[in-house]
Amino acid sequence: MSEQSPQNAPAPTVEIDPLATTVLPELSPSEARRGAAEQFRFMLVVIIGVTALFLAFLIFIAFGSGADGVVALAVIAAPIVTIVAAYYGITLAIGQVRSARSAAELAEERALAAEASARESDAWAAQMESGLRLAVSKLTTSGISTRDVERAAGTPDEFF
């Protein structure tokens, strides 16, 4: 009696991929350092921009408050603000691209895990069908009715 009946057959093992349950992958130390370096660079650009604007205001206050001073301030402040805004936009776009790539890699890993799981399920179902066919065959050769087995299996009438 080394044969296993369909009821006593071992259940298929399912491996749970930890990446499939995580929304975002954890950053490695080098990626975390790179992100911190980018944030530091952005902060440095903003501080330099604000300092330049502050100096422009000091020059404006010190040397005159006429129309020429306002124009000079606009000439100095406009490029600085534009550079800071452009740098922020570029940094934001790069971050979004990195995030999209990470999400795409995660989705690909999940798809591969789902395909592997589907293959395992198909193999398990084929084993169960083979075992059921063998059981019905042995019952039929023994002269025992297989009607109850077929009903319990939930198979169509002409399956075997």
XYZ file of C-alpha atoms in Angstrom, residues 19 22-27 31 34 94-110:
26
model
C 9.183 40.838 -3.210
C 6.277 44.574 -0.958
C 5.037 47.751 -2.555
C 8.478 49.278 -3.000
C 11.779 47.461 -2.838
C 14.108 48.365 -0.022
C 17.054 50.537 -0.949
C 21.242 53.610 -3.356
C 23.074 58.240 -3.766
C 14.743 61.744 -12.616
C 13.172 60.555 -9.369
C 9.945 59.673 -11.171
C 11.835 57.759 -13.859
C 13.754 55.839 -11.190
C 10.501 55.082 -9.390
C 8.848 53.914 -12.616
C 11.798 51.650 -13.410
C 11.669 50.187 -9.923
C 7.922 49.575 -10.256
C 8.433 47.948 -13.671
C 11.131 45.635 -12.289
C 8.886 44.716 -9.375
C 5.972 44.026 -11.740
C 8.220 41.835 -13.890
C 9.329 39.863 -10.825
C 5.701 39.401 -9.786
